[in-house]
Short mmCIF file of C-alpha atoms in Angstrom, two decimals:
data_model
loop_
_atom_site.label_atom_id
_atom_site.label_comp_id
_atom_site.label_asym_id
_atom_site.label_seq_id
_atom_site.Cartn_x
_atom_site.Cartn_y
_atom_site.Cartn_z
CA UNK A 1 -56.20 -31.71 71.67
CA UNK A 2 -54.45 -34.73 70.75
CA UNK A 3 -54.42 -37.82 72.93
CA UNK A 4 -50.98 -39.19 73.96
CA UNK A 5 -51.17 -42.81 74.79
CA UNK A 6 -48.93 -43.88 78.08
CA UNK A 7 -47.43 -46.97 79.48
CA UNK A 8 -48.57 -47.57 83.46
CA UNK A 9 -46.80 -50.01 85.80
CA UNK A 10 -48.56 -51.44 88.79
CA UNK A 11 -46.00 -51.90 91.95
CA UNK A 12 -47.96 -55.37 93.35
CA UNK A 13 -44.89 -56.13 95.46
CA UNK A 14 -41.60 -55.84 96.39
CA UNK A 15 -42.51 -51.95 96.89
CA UNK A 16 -40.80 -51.13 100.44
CA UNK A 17 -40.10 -54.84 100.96
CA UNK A 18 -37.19 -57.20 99.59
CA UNK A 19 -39.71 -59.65 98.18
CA UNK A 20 -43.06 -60.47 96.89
CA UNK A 21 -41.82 -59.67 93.67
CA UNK A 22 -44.82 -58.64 90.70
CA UNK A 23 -45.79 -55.59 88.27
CA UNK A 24 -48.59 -55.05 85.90
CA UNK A 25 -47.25 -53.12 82.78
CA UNK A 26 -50.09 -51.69 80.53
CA UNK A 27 -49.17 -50.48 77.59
CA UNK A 28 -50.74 -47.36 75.38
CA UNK A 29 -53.46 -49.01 74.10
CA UNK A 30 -54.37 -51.13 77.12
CA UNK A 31 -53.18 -54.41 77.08
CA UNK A 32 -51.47 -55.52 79.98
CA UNK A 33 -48.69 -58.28 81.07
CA UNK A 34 -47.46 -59.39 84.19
CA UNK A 35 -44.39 -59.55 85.35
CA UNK A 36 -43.17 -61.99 88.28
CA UNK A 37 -45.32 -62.79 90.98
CA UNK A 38 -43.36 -63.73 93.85
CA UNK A 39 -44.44 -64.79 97.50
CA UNK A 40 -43.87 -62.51 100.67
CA UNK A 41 -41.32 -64.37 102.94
CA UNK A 42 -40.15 -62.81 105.99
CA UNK A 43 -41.73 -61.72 109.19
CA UNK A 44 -45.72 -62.60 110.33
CA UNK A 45 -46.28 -59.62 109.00
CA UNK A 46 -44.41 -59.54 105.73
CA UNK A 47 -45.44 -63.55 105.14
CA UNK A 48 -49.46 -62.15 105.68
CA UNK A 49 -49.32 -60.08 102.49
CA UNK A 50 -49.38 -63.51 100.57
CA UNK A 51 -53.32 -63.64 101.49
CA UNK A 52 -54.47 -60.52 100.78
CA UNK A 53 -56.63 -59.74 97.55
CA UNK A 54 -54.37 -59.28 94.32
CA UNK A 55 -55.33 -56.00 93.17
CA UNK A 56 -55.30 -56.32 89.25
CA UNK A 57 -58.33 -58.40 87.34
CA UNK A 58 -56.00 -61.36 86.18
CA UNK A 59 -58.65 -62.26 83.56
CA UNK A 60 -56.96 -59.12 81.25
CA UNK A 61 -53.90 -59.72 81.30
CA UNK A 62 -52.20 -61.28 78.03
CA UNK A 63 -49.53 -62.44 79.20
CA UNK A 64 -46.63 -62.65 82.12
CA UNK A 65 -42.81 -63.16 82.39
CA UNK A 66 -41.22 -64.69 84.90
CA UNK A 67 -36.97 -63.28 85.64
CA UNK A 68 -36.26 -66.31 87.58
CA UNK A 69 -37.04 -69.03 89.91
CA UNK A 70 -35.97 -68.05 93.39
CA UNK A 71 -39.88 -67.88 95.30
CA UNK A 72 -40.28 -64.18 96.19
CA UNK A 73 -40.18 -64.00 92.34
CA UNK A 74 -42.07 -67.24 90.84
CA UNK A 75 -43.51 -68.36 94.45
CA UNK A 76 -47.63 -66.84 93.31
CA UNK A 77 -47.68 -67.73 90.15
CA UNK A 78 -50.33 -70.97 90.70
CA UNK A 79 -52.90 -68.32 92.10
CA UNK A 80 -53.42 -66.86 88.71
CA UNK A 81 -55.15 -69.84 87.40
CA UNK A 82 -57.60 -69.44 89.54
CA UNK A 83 -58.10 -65.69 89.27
CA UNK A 84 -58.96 -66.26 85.51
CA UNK A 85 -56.14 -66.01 83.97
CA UNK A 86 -55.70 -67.80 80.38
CA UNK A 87 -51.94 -66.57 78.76
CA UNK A 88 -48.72 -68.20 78.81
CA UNK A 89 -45.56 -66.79 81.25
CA UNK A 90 -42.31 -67.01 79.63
CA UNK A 91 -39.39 -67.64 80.92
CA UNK A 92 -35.66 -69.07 79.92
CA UNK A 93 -35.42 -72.85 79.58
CA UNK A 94 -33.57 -73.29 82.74
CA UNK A 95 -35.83 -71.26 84.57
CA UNK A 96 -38.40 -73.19 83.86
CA UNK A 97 -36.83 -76.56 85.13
CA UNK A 98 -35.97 -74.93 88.15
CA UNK A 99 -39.59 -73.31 88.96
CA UNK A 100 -41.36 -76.45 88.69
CA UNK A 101 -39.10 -78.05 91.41
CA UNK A 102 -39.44 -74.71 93.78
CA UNK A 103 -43.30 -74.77 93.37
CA UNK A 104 -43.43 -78.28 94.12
CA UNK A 105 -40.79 -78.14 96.90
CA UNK A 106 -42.76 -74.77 98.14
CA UNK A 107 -46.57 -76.85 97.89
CA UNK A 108 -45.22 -80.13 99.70
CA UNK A 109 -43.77 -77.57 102.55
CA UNK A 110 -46.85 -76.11 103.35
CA UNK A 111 -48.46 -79.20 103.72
CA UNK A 112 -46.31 -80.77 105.83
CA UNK A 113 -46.14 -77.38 107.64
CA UNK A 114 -50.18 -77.64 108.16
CA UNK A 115 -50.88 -73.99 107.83
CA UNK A 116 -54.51 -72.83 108.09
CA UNK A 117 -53.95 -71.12 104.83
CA UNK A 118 -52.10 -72.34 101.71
CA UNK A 119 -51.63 -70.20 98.54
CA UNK A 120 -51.46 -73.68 96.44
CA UNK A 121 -50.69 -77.42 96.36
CA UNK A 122 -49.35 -79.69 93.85
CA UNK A 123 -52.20 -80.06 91.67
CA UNK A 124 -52.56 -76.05 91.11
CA UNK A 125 -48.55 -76.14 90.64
CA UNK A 126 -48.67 -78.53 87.50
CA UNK A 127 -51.45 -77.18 85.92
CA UNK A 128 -49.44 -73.79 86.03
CA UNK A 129 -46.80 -75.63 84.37
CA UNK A 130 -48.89 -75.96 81.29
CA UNK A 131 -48.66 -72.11 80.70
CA UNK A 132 -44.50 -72.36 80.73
CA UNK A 133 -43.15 -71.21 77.26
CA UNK A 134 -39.69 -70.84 76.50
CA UNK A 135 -37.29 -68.11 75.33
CA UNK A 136 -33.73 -67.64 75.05
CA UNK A 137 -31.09 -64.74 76.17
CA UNK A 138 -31.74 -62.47 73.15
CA UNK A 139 -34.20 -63.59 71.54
CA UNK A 140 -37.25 -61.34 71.41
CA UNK A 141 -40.90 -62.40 72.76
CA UNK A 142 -44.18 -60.54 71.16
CA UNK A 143 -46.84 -59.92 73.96
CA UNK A 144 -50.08 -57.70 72.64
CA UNK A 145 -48.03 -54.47 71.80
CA UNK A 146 -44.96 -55.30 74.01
CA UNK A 147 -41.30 -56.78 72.51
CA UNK A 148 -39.40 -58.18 75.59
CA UNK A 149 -36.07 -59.56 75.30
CA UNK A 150 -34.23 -61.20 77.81
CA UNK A 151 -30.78 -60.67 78.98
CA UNK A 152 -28.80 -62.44 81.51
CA UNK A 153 -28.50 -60.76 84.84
CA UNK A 154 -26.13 -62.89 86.43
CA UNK A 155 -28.12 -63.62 89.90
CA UNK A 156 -28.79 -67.53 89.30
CA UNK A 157 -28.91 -70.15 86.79
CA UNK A 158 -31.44 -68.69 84.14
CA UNK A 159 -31.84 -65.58 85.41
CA UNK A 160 -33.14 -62.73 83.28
CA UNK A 161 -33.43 -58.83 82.84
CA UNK A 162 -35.76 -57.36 80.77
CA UNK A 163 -35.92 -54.98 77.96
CA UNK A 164 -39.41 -54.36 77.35
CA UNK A 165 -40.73 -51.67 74.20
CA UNK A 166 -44.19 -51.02 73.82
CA UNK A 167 -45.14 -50.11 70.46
CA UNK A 168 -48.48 -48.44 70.90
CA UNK A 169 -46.78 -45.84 72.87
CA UNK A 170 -46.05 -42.48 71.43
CA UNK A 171 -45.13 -40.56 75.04
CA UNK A 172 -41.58 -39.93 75.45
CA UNK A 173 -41.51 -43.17 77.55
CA UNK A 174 -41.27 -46.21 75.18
CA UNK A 175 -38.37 -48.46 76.38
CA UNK A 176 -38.44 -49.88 79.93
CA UNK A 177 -35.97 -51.91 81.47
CA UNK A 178 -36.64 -54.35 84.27
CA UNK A 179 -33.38 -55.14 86.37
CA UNK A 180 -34.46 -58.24 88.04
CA UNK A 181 -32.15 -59.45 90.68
CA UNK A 182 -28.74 -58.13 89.46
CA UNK A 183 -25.81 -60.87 90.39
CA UNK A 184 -22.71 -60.09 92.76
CA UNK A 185 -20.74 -60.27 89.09
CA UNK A 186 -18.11 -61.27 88.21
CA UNK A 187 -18.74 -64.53 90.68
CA UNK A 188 -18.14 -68.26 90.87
CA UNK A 189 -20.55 -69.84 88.55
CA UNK A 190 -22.12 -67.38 86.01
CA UNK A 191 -21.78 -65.36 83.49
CA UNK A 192 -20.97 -61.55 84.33
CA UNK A 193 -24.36 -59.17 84.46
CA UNK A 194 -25.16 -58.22 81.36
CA UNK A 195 -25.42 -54.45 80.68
CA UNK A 196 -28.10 -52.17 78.56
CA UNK A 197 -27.12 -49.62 76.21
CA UNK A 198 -30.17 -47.26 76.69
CA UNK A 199 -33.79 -46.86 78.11
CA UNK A 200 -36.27 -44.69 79.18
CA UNK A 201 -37.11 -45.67 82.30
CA UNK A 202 -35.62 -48.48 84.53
CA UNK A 203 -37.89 -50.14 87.73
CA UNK A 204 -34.02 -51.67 89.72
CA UNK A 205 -33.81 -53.73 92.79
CA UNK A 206 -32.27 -52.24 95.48
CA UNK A 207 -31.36 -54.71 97.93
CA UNK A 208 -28.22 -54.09 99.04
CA UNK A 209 -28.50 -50.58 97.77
CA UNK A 210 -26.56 -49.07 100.97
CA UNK A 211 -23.48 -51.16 101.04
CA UNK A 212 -20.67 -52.48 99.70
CA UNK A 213 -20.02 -56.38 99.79
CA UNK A 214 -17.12 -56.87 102.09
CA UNK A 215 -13.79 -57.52 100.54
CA UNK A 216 -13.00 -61.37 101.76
CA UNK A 217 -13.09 -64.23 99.66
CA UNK A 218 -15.35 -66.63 100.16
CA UNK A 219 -13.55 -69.82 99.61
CA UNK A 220 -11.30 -68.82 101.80
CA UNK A 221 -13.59 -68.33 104.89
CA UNK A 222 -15.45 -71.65 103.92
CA UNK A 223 -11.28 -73.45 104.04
CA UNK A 224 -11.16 -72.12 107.45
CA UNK A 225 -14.14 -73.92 109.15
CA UNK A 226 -13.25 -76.67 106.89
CA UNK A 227 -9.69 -76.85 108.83
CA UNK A 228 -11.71 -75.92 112.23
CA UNK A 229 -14.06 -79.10 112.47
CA UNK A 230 -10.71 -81.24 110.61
CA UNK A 231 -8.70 -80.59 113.12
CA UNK A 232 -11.23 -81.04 116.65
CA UNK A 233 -13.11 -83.70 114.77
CA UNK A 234 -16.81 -81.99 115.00
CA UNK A 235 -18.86 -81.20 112.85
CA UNK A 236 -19.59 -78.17 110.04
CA UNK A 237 -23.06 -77.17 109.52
CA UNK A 238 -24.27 -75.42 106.69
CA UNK A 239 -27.05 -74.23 106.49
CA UNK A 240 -27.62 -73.59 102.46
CA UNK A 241 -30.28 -72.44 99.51
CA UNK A 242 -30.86 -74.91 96.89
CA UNK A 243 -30.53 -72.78 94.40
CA UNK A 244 -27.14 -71.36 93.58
CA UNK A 245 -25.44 -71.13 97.06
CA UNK A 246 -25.70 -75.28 96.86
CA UNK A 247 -23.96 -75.52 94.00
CA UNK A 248 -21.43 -72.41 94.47
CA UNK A 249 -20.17 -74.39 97.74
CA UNK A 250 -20.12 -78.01 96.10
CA UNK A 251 -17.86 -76.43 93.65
CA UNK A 252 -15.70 -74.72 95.79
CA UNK A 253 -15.46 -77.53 97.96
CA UNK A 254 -14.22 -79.54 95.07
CA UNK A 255 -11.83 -77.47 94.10
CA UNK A 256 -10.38 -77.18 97.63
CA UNK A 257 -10.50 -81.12 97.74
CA UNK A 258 -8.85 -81.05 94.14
CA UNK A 259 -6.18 -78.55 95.35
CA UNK A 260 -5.47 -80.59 99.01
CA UNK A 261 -6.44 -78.15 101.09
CA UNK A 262 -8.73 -79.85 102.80
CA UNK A 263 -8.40 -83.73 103.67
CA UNK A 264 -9.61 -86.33 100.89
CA UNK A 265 -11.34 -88.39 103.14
CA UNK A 266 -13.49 -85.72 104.89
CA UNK A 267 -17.34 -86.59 104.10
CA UNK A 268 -19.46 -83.92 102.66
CA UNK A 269 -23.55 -84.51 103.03
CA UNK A 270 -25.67 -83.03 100.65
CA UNK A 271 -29.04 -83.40 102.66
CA UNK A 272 -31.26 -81.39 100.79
CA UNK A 273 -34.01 -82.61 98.31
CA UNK A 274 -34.56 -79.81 96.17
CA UNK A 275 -31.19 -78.97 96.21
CA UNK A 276 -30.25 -82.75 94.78
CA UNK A 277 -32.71 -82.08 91.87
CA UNK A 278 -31.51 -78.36 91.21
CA UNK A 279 -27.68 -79.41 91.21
CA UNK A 280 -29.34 -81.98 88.20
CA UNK A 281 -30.82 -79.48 86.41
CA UNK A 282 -27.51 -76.92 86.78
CA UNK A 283 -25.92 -79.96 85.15
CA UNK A 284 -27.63 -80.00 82.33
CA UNK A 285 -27.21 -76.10 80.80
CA UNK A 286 -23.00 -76.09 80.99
CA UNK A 287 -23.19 -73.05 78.52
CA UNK A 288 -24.81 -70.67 80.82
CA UNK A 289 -21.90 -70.26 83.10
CA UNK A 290 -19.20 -68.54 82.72
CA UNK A 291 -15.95 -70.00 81.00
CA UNK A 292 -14.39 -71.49 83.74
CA UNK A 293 -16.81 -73.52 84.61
CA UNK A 294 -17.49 -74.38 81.15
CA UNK A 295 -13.96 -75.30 81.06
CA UNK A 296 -14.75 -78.05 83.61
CA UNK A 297 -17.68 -79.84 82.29
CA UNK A 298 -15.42 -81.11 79.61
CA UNK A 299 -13.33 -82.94 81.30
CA UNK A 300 -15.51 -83.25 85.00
CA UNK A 301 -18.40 -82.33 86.62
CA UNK A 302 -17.88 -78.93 88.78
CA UNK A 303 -20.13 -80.12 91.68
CA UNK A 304 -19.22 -83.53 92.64
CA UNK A 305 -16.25 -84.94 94.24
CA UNK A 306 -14.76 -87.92 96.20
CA UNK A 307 -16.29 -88.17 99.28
CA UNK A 308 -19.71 -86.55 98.35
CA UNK A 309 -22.67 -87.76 99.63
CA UNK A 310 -26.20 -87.38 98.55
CA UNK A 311 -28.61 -88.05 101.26
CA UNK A 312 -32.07 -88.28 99.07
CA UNK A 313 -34.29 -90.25 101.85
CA UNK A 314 -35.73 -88.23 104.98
CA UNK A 315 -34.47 -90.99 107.13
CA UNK A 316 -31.19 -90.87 106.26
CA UNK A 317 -30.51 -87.81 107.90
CA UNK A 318 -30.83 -88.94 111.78
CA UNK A 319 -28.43 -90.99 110.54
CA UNK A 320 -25.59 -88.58 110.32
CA UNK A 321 -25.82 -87.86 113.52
CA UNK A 322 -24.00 -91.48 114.60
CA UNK A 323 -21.70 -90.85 111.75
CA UNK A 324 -18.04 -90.82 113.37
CA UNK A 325 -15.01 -87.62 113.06
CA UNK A 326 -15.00 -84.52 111.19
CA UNK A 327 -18.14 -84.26 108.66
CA UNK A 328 -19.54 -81.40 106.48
CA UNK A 329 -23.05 -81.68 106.66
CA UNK A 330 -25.10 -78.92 103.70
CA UNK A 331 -28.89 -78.90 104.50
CA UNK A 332 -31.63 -76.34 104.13
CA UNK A 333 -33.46 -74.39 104.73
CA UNK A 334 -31.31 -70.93 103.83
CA UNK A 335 -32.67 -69.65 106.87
CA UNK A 336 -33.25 -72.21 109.10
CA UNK A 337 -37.04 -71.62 109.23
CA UNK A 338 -37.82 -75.36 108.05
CA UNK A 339 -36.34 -78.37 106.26
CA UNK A 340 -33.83 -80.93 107.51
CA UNK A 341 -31.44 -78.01 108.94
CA UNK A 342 -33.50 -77.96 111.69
CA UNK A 343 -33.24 -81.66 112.91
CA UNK A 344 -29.61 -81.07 112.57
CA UNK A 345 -29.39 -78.05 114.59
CA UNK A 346 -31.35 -79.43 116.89
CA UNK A 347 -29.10 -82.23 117.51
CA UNK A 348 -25.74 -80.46 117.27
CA UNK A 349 -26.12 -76.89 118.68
CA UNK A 350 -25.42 -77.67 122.00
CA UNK A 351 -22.15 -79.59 120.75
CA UNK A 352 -18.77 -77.25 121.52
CA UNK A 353 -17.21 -78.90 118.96
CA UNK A 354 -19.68 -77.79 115.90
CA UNK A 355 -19.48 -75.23 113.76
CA UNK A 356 -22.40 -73.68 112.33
CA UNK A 357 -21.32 -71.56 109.67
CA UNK A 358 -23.87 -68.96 107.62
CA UNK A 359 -23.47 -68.13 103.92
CA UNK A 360 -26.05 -66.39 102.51
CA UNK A 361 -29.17 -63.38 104.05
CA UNK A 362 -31.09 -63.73 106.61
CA UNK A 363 -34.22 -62.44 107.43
CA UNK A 364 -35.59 -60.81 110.41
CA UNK A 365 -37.04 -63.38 113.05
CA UNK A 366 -35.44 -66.09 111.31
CA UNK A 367 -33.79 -68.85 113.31
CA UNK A 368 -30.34 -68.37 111.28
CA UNK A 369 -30.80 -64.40 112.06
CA UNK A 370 -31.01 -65.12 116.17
CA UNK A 371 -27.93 -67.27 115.69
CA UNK A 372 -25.82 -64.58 113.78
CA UNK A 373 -26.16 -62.31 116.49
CA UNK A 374 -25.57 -64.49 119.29
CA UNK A 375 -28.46 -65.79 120.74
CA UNK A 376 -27.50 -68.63 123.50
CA UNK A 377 -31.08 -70.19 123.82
CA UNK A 378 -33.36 -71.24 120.90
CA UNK A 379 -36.45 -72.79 120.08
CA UNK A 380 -36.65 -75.46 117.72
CA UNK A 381 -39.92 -77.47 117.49
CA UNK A 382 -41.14 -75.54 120.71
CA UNK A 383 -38.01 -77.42 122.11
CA UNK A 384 -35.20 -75.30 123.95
CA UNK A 385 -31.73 -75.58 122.51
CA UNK A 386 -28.41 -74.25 124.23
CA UNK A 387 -26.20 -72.79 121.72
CA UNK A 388 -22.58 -74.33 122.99
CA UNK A 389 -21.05 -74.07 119.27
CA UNK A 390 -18.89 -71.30 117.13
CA UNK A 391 -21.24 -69.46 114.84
CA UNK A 392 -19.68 -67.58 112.03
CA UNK A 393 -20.98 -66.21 108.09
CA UNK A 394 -20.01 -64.54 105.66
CA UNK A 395 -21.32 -62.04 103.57
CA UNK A 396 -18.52 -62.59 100.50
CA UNK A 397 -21.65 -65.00 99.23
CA UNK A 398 -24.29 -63.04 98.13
CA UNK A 399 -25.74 -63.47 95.29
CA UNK A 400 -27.13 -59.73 94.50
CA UNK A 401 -25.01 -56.89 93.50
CA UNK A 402 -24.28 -53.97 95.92
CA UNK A 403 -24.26 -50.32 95.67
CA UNK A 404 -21.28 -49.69 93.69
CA UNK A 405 -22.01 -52.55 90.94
CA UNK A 406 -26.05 -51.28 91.06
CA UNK A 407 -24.65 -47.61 90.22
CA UNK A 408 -22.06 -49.03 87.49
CA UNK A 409 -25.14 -51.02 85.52
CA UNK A 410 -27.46 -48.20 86.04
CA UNK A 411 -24.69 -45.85 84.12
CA UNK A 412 -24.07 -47.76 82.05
CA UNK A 413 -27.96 -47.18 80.44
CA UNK A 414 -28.08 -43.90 78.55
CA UNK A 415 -31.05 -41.74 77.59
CA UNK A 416 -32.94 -42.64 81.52
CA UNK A 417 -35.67 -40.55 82.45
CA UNK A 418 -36.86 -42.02 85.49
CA UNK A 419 -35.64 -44.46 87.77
CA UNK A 420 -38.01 -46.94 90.12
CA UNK A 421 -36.50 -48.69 93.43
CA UNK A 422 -37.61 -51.87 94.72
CA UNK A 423 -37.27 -55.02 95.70
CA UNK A 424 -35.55 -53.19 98.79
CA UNK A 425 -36.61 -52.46 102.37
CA UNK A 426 -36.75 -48.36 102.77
CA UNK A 427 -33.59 -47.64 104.16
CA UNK A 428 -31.21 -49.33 101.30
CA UNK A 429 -33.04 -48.05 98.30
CA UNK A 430 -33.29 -44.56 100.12
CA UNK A 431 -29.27 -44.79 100.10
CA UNK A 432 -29.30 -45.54 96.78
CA UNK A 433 -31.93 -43.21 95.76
CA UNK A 434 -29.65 -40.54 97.09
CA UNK A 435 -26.34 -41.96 95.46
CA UNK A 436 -28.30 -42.03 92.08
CA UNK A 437 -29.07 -38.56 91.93
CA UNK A 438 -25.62 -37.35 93.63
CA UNK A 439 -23.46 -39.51 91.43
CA UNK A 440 -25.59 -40.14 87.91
CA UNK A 441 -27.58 -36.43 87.86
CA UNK A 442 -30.64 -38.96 87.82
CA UNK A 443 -33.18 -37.03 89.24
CA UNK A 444 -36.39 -38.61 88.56
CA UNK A 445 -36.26 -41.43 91.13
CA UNK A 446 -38.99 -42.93 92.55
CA UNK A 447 -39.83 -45.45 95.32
CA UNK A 448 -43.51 -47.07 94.68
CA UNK A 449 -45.63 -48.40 97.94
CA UNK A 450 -47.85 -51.42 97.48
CA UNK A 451 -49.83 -50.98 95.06
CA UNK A 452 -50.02 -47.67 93.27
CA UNK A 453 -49.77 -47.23 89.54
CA UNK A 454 -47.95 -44.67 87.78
CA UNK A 455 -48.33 -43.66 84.66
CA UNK A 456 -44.91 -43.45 82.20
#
């Protein structure tokens, strides 16, 4: 009887939960690559997963690739070192750049946080850094038996999906596509999503696989508070990721500045570290984004403005507070679970006049989720704060596609055999799951728990 050699992929997170990000692929003859290795973030319980044993011997693997540089994708990498591993982890260039700030941004937080138990500090983080190589959109990488080439996917500066062929494989199962984080395309600051003309199987991320992105525009919802706080002469609060939700409201803010919809003279604070360095980096790859924005670069810079104000020193930011009339104030975290947000909300939630104004997800038993639905009384620095301003959000931000665009890429792919959700909680990617077979005649579609292996 002749022996058929398979592919098997390892589902090491992101398998029931939106992050913690990472897969082992093996191919037919048995060598194996990683691919992402993000942390947990979330609840207690989520956020404990980032502790327990890997379940793969690092030591034989020959290789990794990283889609991009958001944490619950790139956030784990440093404890590979450790667990013996000895290849390099490609990535795009810009990806890189912006890894080595979130590690370092990520290891400095937990610190200063004083956790019992850290995953990694500074020192781990660069000498991860020495096993960054580079590869462009298109241009294919050679792992042991595996040819991955990256493709943009539209989610953030540098992002990347992957087509991955194993060679040693003579199954029916060959090609395998990793989605990534799919962007909300066609959107303010990249490129559209790019598409994939054919594979046999595709593992897809299924975050917002059981809606539809509501139909307002952003910059539009972020003129209106602008007008609120211009008008009663309070303040905005923003609470903002550093990467790509910065940047997509610097530029929109410019362009409402440019346009004079909003006054000249009204001070914007940047007061986020890592977002200062990340708006650098975004400033140096002007191709990568799509042509309007490359349109811009030549004759200005897309993310700066009159009346922009970088607020790089820790002290600085009390400061603010004594500042005079109608500010914008954009600090992080994204959440509001840490980071100089917090001293601000601390000091102006219990202002009428403030506006505190969500763009982007928010996860369960976060401080920004208690404020999005209402919550009067919070605890910040085991400190009670009333909750006397307007909260309001918007969901016209996001920065990962929704059902409909998930089912238009997935189409888009002939010749699929089987389909594998993650990077979802259950509910979404069971809506999807179900919209997938209904709608594509995709019938082979699979939702992998923590850590089982299938064979391809």
């Amino acid at each position: 009887m002749r022996y058929t050699k398979y592919m098997k992929i390892k589902f090491l997170g992101a398998a029931g939960t939106v992050t913690g990000s990472s897969y082992v692929l093996t191919s037919g003859s048995g060598q194996s690559i990683l691919i992402d290795l993000g942390m947990f973030l979330g609840t207690q319980k989520i956020d404990a997963l980032n502790y327990d044993p890997y379940d793969f011997d690092c030591t034989k693997l020959s290789g990794a690739i990283l889609t991009h540089a958001h944490l619950d994708h790139c956030g784990r990498l440093p404890i590979l070192l450790p667990k013996g591993f000895t290849g390099n982890i490609w990535m795009t260039p810009s990806t890189l750049e912006l890894t080595e700030v979130s590690l370092i941004d990520s290891a400095k937080l937990a610190k200063y946080q004083e956790k019992s138990h850290i995953l990694f500090d500074t020192n781990l983080a660069e000498q991860t850094f020495a096993r960054f190589k580079t590869t462009q959109y298109h241009t294919p990488v050679t792992i042991g038996n595996f040819m991955i080439t990256m493709k943009d996917a539209g989610h953030i500066l540098g992002s990347a999906l992957l087509e991955i062929v194993d060679s040693s494989a003579d199954s029916e199962i060959k090609k395998i596509v990793f989605s990534g984080d799919l962007g909300n395309s066609p959107e303010d600051l990249l490129k559209e999503t790019e598409l994939v003309d054919d594979a046999d199987a595709v593992v897809m991320e299924s975050t917002y696989g059981d809606r539809l992105h509501p139909g307002e525009i952003s910059s539009d919802a972020l003129l209106s508070e602008i007008q609120a706080i211009e008008s009663s002469g309070g303040t905005l609060l923003i609470p903002a990721f550093a990467l790509d939700r910065t940047q997509e409201l610097l530029h929109m803010i410019m362009h409402l500045k440019k346009d004079g919809k909003i006054q000249a003279q009204t001070p914007i604070f940047l007061d986020n570290p890592m977002a200062e360095k990340a708006t650098y980096i975004y400033d140096k790859y002007p191709t990568i984004f799509n042509d309007h924005i490359q349109s811009e670069f030549i004759s200005n810079n897309p993310f700066t403005f009159p009346g922009l104000e970088i607020i790089s020193k820790g002290k600085d930011s009390k400061r603010l507070h004594a500042t005079p009339g109608p500010k914008v104030i954009i600090a992080g975290s994204g959440m509001m679970t840490g980071g100089r947000v917090l001293g601000h909300a601390a000091h102006y939630l219990p202002i009428a006049s403030t506006r505190l104004f969500i763009v982007g997800y928010q996860g369960e038993e976060t401080l920004g989720r208690a404020l999005m639905e209402g919550e009067k009384l919070v605890t910040i620095d085991r400190v009670p704060v009333p909750v006397n301003c307007t909260v309001g959000n918007t969901q016209a931000m996001s920065s990962h596609a929704d059902q409909k665009q998930l089912l238009q890429w997935l189409k888009h792919i002939k010749n699929v055999k089987k389909v594998f959700l993650t990077h979802g909680e259950d509910g979404p990617r069971t809506s999807l799951s179900q919209k997938i077979s209904e709608n594509l005649g995709l019938t082979d579609v699979t939702m992998p728990v923590m850590n089982q292996e299938i064979r391809l």
